[in-house]
């Protein structure tokens, strides 16, 4: 009855006109942030669509790319990318390896994560908003490269982050219970950032929950499941149970935010269910390889932490590519042991765009409207 009421209401409601998107997240939506800061993610990343590396840890496009295209907005440039970027229709603050809660590690150590945690991404956004208004007033080229002042309140604010917060605990040899114990603190920090953006004029929020981390080759390989049970899909059940716990608490946090932020339209999107369905029923959805990495080297899952996608070794003084991609990424779910292929990202987006996996169940182009 609720879905029917919302559907009937939406039938008489105009589509949202989002002139810009501001994205926050990790590698699931990074379009060049980490590459700009620490060096480009080299080939074969980008081969299926861009035909060259494009800052994405994927063979092509990410969910955020399909989202932008659907809304008629150009693909988002990374805020950190100084070369050739145009921010007139938004900016991407996501970087691969980012967490909600700051980590006390360096990027290049084992278990290290991006220094651009969600609080840093917000600080970047804050500075970007403030300086955009100043430089827009100068006119000239700035008018074509920066968003108009009113875009900040009319934009869609997208979030896909949290997966690395869970993985961080496992890298620090924490137990399942210890990881679950710090989830409330992680989400408290997430809620603060949503409130800060709301205070800066943000009104429309599109929040993805976290995916089934227990189905990612790197998690299965790096943390052998001797102490954990595997489910029928071949995933580590305990890791996925923690992800589901995180998502349950995230959804509760979204409900709480709706009460505290009366002018906000906050859509919670269940990408976990879709990703798990894609992996556990790959053939049903047109895919052949659900768990193995398309691009990598060796082992049961074609994943090696020391020989990643695109890795080369020297043989008789010549570089030889051994982290090779598969012949047809379009039938593989996983790209490099950590990230999804373009085909998988496209399939996931096609399921969420109409609101079927959202709370409230409204389509993407209606995400500026509050829940009834």
Tab-separated table of N, CA and C in Angstrom, residues 20-115:
chain	number	residue	atom	x	y	z
A	20	UNK	N	23.869	19.364	-11.022
A	20	UNK	CA	25.216	18.959	-10.614
A	20	UNK	C	25.135	17.755	-9.682
A	21	UNK	N	26.235	17.042	-9.590
A	21	UNK	CA	26.381	15.928	-8.653
A	21	UNK	C	27.666	16.138	-7.870
A	22	UNK	N	27.578	15.950	-6.568
A	22	UNK	CA	28.774	15.966	-5.722
A	22	UNK	C	28.871	14.599	-5.058
A	23	UNK	N	29.940	13.888	-5.369
A	23	UNK	CA	30.072	12.507	-4.921
A	23	UNK	C	31.154	12.352	-3.855
A	24	UNK	N	30.853	11.490	-2.880
A	24	UNK	CA	31.777	11.176	-1.791
A	24	UNK	C	31.881	9.660	-1.685
A	25	UNK	N	33.102	9.139	-1.536
A	25	UNK	CA	33.192	7.690	-1.461
A	25	UNK	C	34.586	7.128	-1.540
A	26	UNK	N	34.645	5.858	-1.957
A	26	UNK	CA	35.901	5.121	-2.063
A	26	UNK	C	36.103	4.686	-3.516
A	27	UNK	N	36.821	3.585	-3.733
A	27	UNK	CA	37.134	3.166	-5.106
A	27	UNK	C	35.908	2.771	-5.904
A	28	UNK	N	34.807	2.455	-5.253
A	28	UNK	CA	33.589	2.117	-5.979
A	28	UNK	C	33.073	3.288	-6.814
A	29	UNK	N	33.515	4.508	-6.464
A	29	UNK	CA	33.062	5.681	-7.219
A	29	UNK	C	34.184	6.690	-7.493
A	30	UNK	N	35.433	6.270	-7.329
A	30	UNK	CA	36.580	7.150	-7.578
A	30	UNK	C	36.814	7.268	-9.081
A	31	UNK	N	36.715	8.479	-9.614
A	31	UNK	CA	36.931	8.700	-11.042
A	31	UNK	C	38.277	9.368	-11.325
A	32	UNK	N	39.196	9.270	-10.378
A	32	UNK	CA	40.537	9.802	-10.631
A	32	UNK	C	41.209	10.478	-9.460
A	33	UNK	N	40.583	10.446	-8.283
A	33	UNK	CA	41.142	11.130	-7.122
A	33	UNK	C	42.457	10.541	-6.651
A	34	UNK	N	42.450	9.236	-6.393
A	34	UNK	CA	43.685	8.612	-5.900
A	34	UNK	C	44.777	8.640	-6.965
A	35	UNK	N	44.391	8.475	-8.216
A	35	UNK	CA	45.361	8.527	-9.311
A	35	UNK	C	46.028	9.895	-9.383
A	36	UNK	N	45.251	10.955	-9.152
A	36	UNK	CA	45.805	12.302	-9.193
A	36	UNK	C	46.769	12.547	-8.035
A	37	UNK	N	46.472	11.929	-6.901
A	37	UNK	CA	47.280	12.168	-5.709
A	37	UNK	C	48.523	11.299	-5.650
A	38	UNK	N	48.404	10.050	-6.105
A	38	UNK	CA	49.510	9.104	-5.893
A	38	UNK	C	49.968	8.385	-7.155
A	39	UNK	N	49.515	8.830	-8.317
A	39	UNK	CA	49.943	8.201	-9.556
A	39	UNK	C	48.818	7.424	-10.214
A	40	UNK	N	48.784	7.505	-11.516
A	40	UNK	CA	47.698	6.938	-12.305
A	40	UNK	C	47.580	5.422	-12.161
A	41	UNK	N	46.347	4.955	-12.035
A	41	UNK	CA	46.074	3.529	-12.126
A	41	UNK	C	46.294	3.152	-13.587
A	42	UNK	N	47.357	2.403	-13.853
A	42	UNK	CA	47.784	2.165	-15.232
A	42	UNK	C	46.940	1.164	-15.982
A	43	UNK	N	47.337	0.872	-17.234
A	43	UNK	CA	46.624	-0.126	-18.029
A	43	UNK	C	46.772	-1.508	-17.397
A	44	UNK	N	45.786	-2.374	-17.592
A	44	UNK	CA	44.653	-2.277	-18.531
A	44	UNK	C	43.405	-1.602	-17.973
A	45	UNK	N	43.502	-0.908	-16.816
A	45	UNK	CA	42.333	-0.177	-16.315
A	45	UNK	C	41.817	0.756	-17.413
A	46	UNK	N	40.511	0.773	-17.593
A	46	UNK	CA	39.885	1.664	-18.567
A	46	UNK	C	39.751	1.112	-19.968
A	47	UNK	N	40.263	-0.086	-20.203
A	47	UNK	CA	40.363	-0.591	-21.574
A	47	UNK	C	39.024	-0.803	-22.279
A	48	UNK	N	37.978	-1.146	-21.550
A	48	UNK	CA	36.710	-1.513	-22.195
A	48	UNK	C	35.898	-0.324	-22.699
A	49	UNK	N	36.134	0.865	-22.146
A	49	UNK	CA	35.343	2.018	-22.576
A	49	UNK	C	36.222	3.201	-22.987
A	50	UNK	N	37.121	3.596	-22.097
A	50	UNK	CA	37.954	4.765	-22.378
A	50	UNK	C	39.131	4.416	-23.294
A	51	UNK	N	39.481	3.125	-23.314
A	51	UNK	CA	40.607	2.615	-24.115
A	51	UNK	C	41.964	3.134	-23.643
A	52	UNK	N	41.966	3.625	-22.423
A	52	UNK	CA	43.206	4.053	-21.768
A	52	UNK	C	42.864	4.251	-20.291
A	53	UNK	N	43.855	4.302	-19.403
A	53	UNK	CA	43.560	4.530	-17.984
A	53	UNK	C	42.800	5.843	-17.796
A	54	UNK	N	41.766	5.806	-16.943
A	54	UNK	CA	40.923	6.992	-16.743
A	54	UNK	C	40.673	7.256	-15.263
A	55	UNK	N	41.628	6.846	-14.425
A	55	UNK	CA	41.510	7.122	-12.997
A	55	UNK	C	40.591	6.193	-12.247
A	56	UNK	N	40.004	5.235	-12.943
A	56	UNK	CA	39.060	4.314	-12.325
A	56	UNK	C	39.696	2.936	-12.164
A	57	UNK	N	39.422	2.302	-11.032
A	57	UNK	CA	39.910	0.937	-10.824
A	57	UNK	C	38.859	-0.023	-11.380
A	58	UNK	N	38.852	-0.094	-12.696
A	58	UNK	CA	37.815	-0.814	-13.420
A	58	UNK	C	38.240	-0.881	-14.876
A	59	UNK	N	37.660	-1.789	-15.627
A	59	UNK	CA	37.951	-1.847	-17.060
A	59	UNK	C	37.213	-0.762	-17.826
A	60	UNK	N	36.290	-0.088	-17.157
A	60	UNK	CA	35.526	0.963	-17.827
A	60	UNK	C	34.845	1.879	-16.834
A	61	UNK	N	33.531	1.965	-16.948
A	61	UNK	CA	32.768	2.922	-16.141
A	61	UNK	C	32.259	2.317	-14.830
A	62	UNK	N	32.015	3.219	-13.895
A	62	UNK	CA	31.519	2.876	-12.565
A	62	UNK	C	30.032	3.215	-12.473
A	63	UNK	N	29.419	2.822	-11.376
A	63	UNK	CA	27.996	3.147	-11.170
A	63	UNK	C	27.789	4.651	-11.220
A	64	UNK	N	28.691	5.427	-10.636
A	64	UNK	CA	28.545	6.884	-10.622
A	64	UNK	C	28.571	7.456	-12.035
A	65	UNK	N	29.296	6.810	-12.945
A	65	UNK	CA	29.319	7.260	-14.343
A	65	UNK	C	27.968	7.041	-15.008
A	66	UNK	N	27.382	5.875	-14.782
A	66	UNK	CA	26.070	5.590	-15.363
A	66	UNK	C	24.999	6.490	-14.741
A	67	UNK	N	25.170	6.789	-13.457
A	67	UNK	CA	24.239	7.682	-12.768
A	67	UNK	C	24.292	9.083	-13.380
A	68	UNK	N	25.499	9.581	-13.592
A	68	UNK	CA	25.661	10.916	-14.179
A	68	UNK	C	25.068	10.963	-15.588
A	69	UNK	N	25.362	9.941	-16.368
A	69	UNK	CA	24.848	9.898	-17.746
A	69	UNK	C	23.325	9.900	-17.753
A	70	UNK	N	22.719	9.144	-16.846
A	70	UNK	CA	21.268	9.070	-16.777
A	70	UNK	C	20.647	10.429	-16.451
A	71	UNK	N	21.330	11.204	-15.646
A	71	UNK	CA	20.812	12.517	-15.242
A	71	UNK	C	21.214	13.623	-16.215
A	72	UNK	N	21.946	13.254	-17.266
A	72	UNK	CA	22.339	14.249	-18.252
A	72	UNK	C	23.464	15.142	-17.801
A	73	UNK	N	24.253	14.648	-16.859
A	73	UNK	CA	25.392	15.395	-16.321
A	73	UNK	C	26.678	14.757	-16.840
A	74	UNK	N	27.691	15.550	-17.203
A	74	UNK	CA	28.951	14.963	-17.673
A	74	UNK	C	29.580	14.070	-16.607
A	75	UNK	N	30.397	13.112	-17.039
A	75	UNK	CA	31.134	12.283	-16.080
A	75	UNK	C	31.906	13.200	-15.136
A	76	UNK	N	31.868	12.859	-13.858
A	76	UNK	CA	32.468	13.731	-12.850
A	76	UNK	C	33.992	13.684	-12.874
A	77	UNK	N	34.587	14.862	-12.864
A	77	UNK	CA	36.031	14.944	-12.680
A	77	UNK	C	36.362	14.866	-11.197
A	78	UNK	N	37.491	14.256	-10.894
A	78	UNK	CA	37.949	14.182	-9.513
A	78	UNK	C	38.385	15.565	-9.038
A	79	UNK	N	37.992	15.923	-7.847
A	79	UNK	CA	38.373	17.213	-7.263
A	79	UNK	C	39.888	17.382	-7.254
A	80	UNK	N	40.613	16.309	-7.036
A	80	UNK	CA	42.074	16.372	-6.929
A	80	UNK	C	42.772	16.427	-8.280
A	81	UNK	N	42.042	16.230	-9.367
A	81	UNK	CA	42.647	16.173	-10.695
A	81	UNK	C	42.753	17.580	-11.280
A	82	UNK	N	43.963	18.089	-11.367
A	82	UNK	CA	44.173	19.476	-11.781
A	82	UNK	C	44.214	19.666	-13.292
A	83	UNK	N	44.351	18.575	-14.039
A	83	UNK	CA	44.568	18.699	-15.482
A	83	UNK	C	43.300	18.362	-16.263
A	84	UNK	N	42.806	19.323	-17.013
A	84	UNK	CA	41.680	19.089	-17.915
A	84	UNK	C	40.330	18.937	-17.251
A	85	UNK	N	40.210	19.317	-16.012
A	85	UNK	CA	38.949	19.118	-15.292
A	85	UNK	C	37.979	20.272	-15.478
A	86	UNK	N	36.703	19.926	-15.519
A	86	UNK	CA	35.631	20.907	-15.580
A	86	UNK	C	34.641	20.564	-14.478
A	87	UNK	N	34.441	21.491	-13.555
A	87	UNK	CA	33.588	21.239	-12.397
A	87	UNK	C	32.255	21.975	-12.479
A	88	UNK	N	31.868	22.396	-13.673
A	88	UNK	CA	30.643	23.192	-13.803
A	88	UNK	C	29.389	22.418	-13.426
A	89	UNK	N	29.461	21.093	-13.483
A	89	UNK	CA	28.299	20.275	-13.131
A	89	UNK	C	28.599	19.312	-11.987
A	90	UNK	N	29.536	19.716	-11.122
A	90	UNK	CA	29.812	18.921	-9.943
A	90	UNK	C	31.259	18.498	-9.829
A	91	UNK	N	31.536	17.745	-8.786
A	91	UNK	CA	32.899	17.286	-8.528
A	91	UNK	C	32.843	15.979	-7.757
A	92	UNK	N	33.903	15.200	-7.899
A	92	UNK	CA	33.984	13.912	-7.223
A	92	UNK	C	35.097	13.955	-6.181
A	93	UNK	N	34.722	13.779	-4.933
A	93	UNK	CA	35.689	13.829	-3.831
A	93	UNK	C	36.125	12.436	-3.383
A	94	UNK	N	35.567	11.406	-4.004
A	94	UNK	CA	35.896	10.029	-3.634
A	94	UNK	C	37.328	9.679	-4.026
A	95	UNK	N	37.976	8.871	-3.213
A	95	UNK	CA	39.268	8.304	-3.594
A	95	UNK	C	39.296	6.829	-3.188
A	96	UNK	N	39.965	6.035	-3.989
A	96	UNK	CA	40.115	4.621	-3.679
A	96	UNK	C	40.777	4.456	-2.321
A	97	UNK	N	40.296	3.505	-1.538
A	97	UNK	CA	40.869	3.245	-0.227
A	97	UNK	C	40.343	4.139	0.877
A	98	UNK	N	39.375	4.989	0.565
A	98	UNK	CA	38.849	5.914	1.574
A	98	UNK	C	37.933	5.207	2.564
A	99	UNK	N	37.887	5.755	3.759
A	99	UNK	CA	37.036	5.259	4.831
A	99	UNK	C	36.194	6.407	5.368
A	100	UNK	N	35.162	6.058	6.116
A	100	UNK	CA	34.392	7.087	6.813
A	100	UNK	C	35.211	7.603	7.988
A	101	UNK	N	35.724	6.675	8.766
A	101	UNK	CA	36.516	7.022	9.949
A	101	UNK	C	37.989	7.087	9.585
A	102	UNK	N	38.694	8.177	9.944
A	102	UNK	CA	40.119	8.281	9.614
A	102	UNK	C	40.901	7.084	10.154
A	103	UNK	N	41.861	6.622	9.356
A	103	UNK	CA	42.674	5.470	9.739
A	103	UNK	C	44.080	5.914	10.133
A	104	UNK	N	44.643	5.256	11.103
A	104	UNK	CA	45.999	5.577	11.558
A	104	UNK	C	47.015	4.703	10.821
A	105	UNK	N	46.960	4.771	9.477
A	105	UNK	CA	47.875	3.990	8.642
A	105	UNK	C	48.316	4.843	7.467
A	106	UNK	N	49.390	4.438	6.806
A	106	UNK	CA	49.802	5.095	5.568
A	106	UNK	C	49.346	4.240	4.397
A	107	UNK	N	49.184	4.870	3.257
A	107	UNK	CA	48.583	4.208	2.105
A	107	UNK	C	49.364	2.981	1.653
A	108	UNK	N	50.683	3.051	1.695
A	108	UNK	CA	51.494	2.008	1.078
A	108	UNK	C	51.881	0.863	2.001
A	109	UNK	N	51.457	0.911	3.244
A	109	UNK	CA	51.729	-0.228	4.110
A	109	UNK	C	50.620	-1.264	3.950
A	110	UNK	N	50.906	-2.501	4.337
A	110	UNK	CA	49.897	-3.544	4.229
A	110	UNK	C	48.710	-3.169	5.117
A	111	UNK	N	47.539	-3.144	4.528
A	111	UNK	CA	46.362	-2.738	5.280
A	111	UNK	C	46.210	-1.236	5.375
A	112	UNK	N	46.987	-0.506	4.564
A	112	UNK	CA	46.886	0.945	4.585
A	112	UNK	C	45.709	1.431	3.756
A	113	UNK	N	45.182	2.585	4.111
A	113	UNK	CA	44.035	3.130	3.401
A	113	UNK	C	44.292	4.579	3.021
A	114	UNK	N	43.429	5.130	2.194
A	114	UNK	CA	43.593	6.489	1.694
A	114	UNK	C	43.559	7.501	2.843
A	115	UNK	N	44.387	8.538	2.752
A	115	UNK	CA	44.326	9.601	3.768
A	115	UNK	C	43.104	10.497	3.593
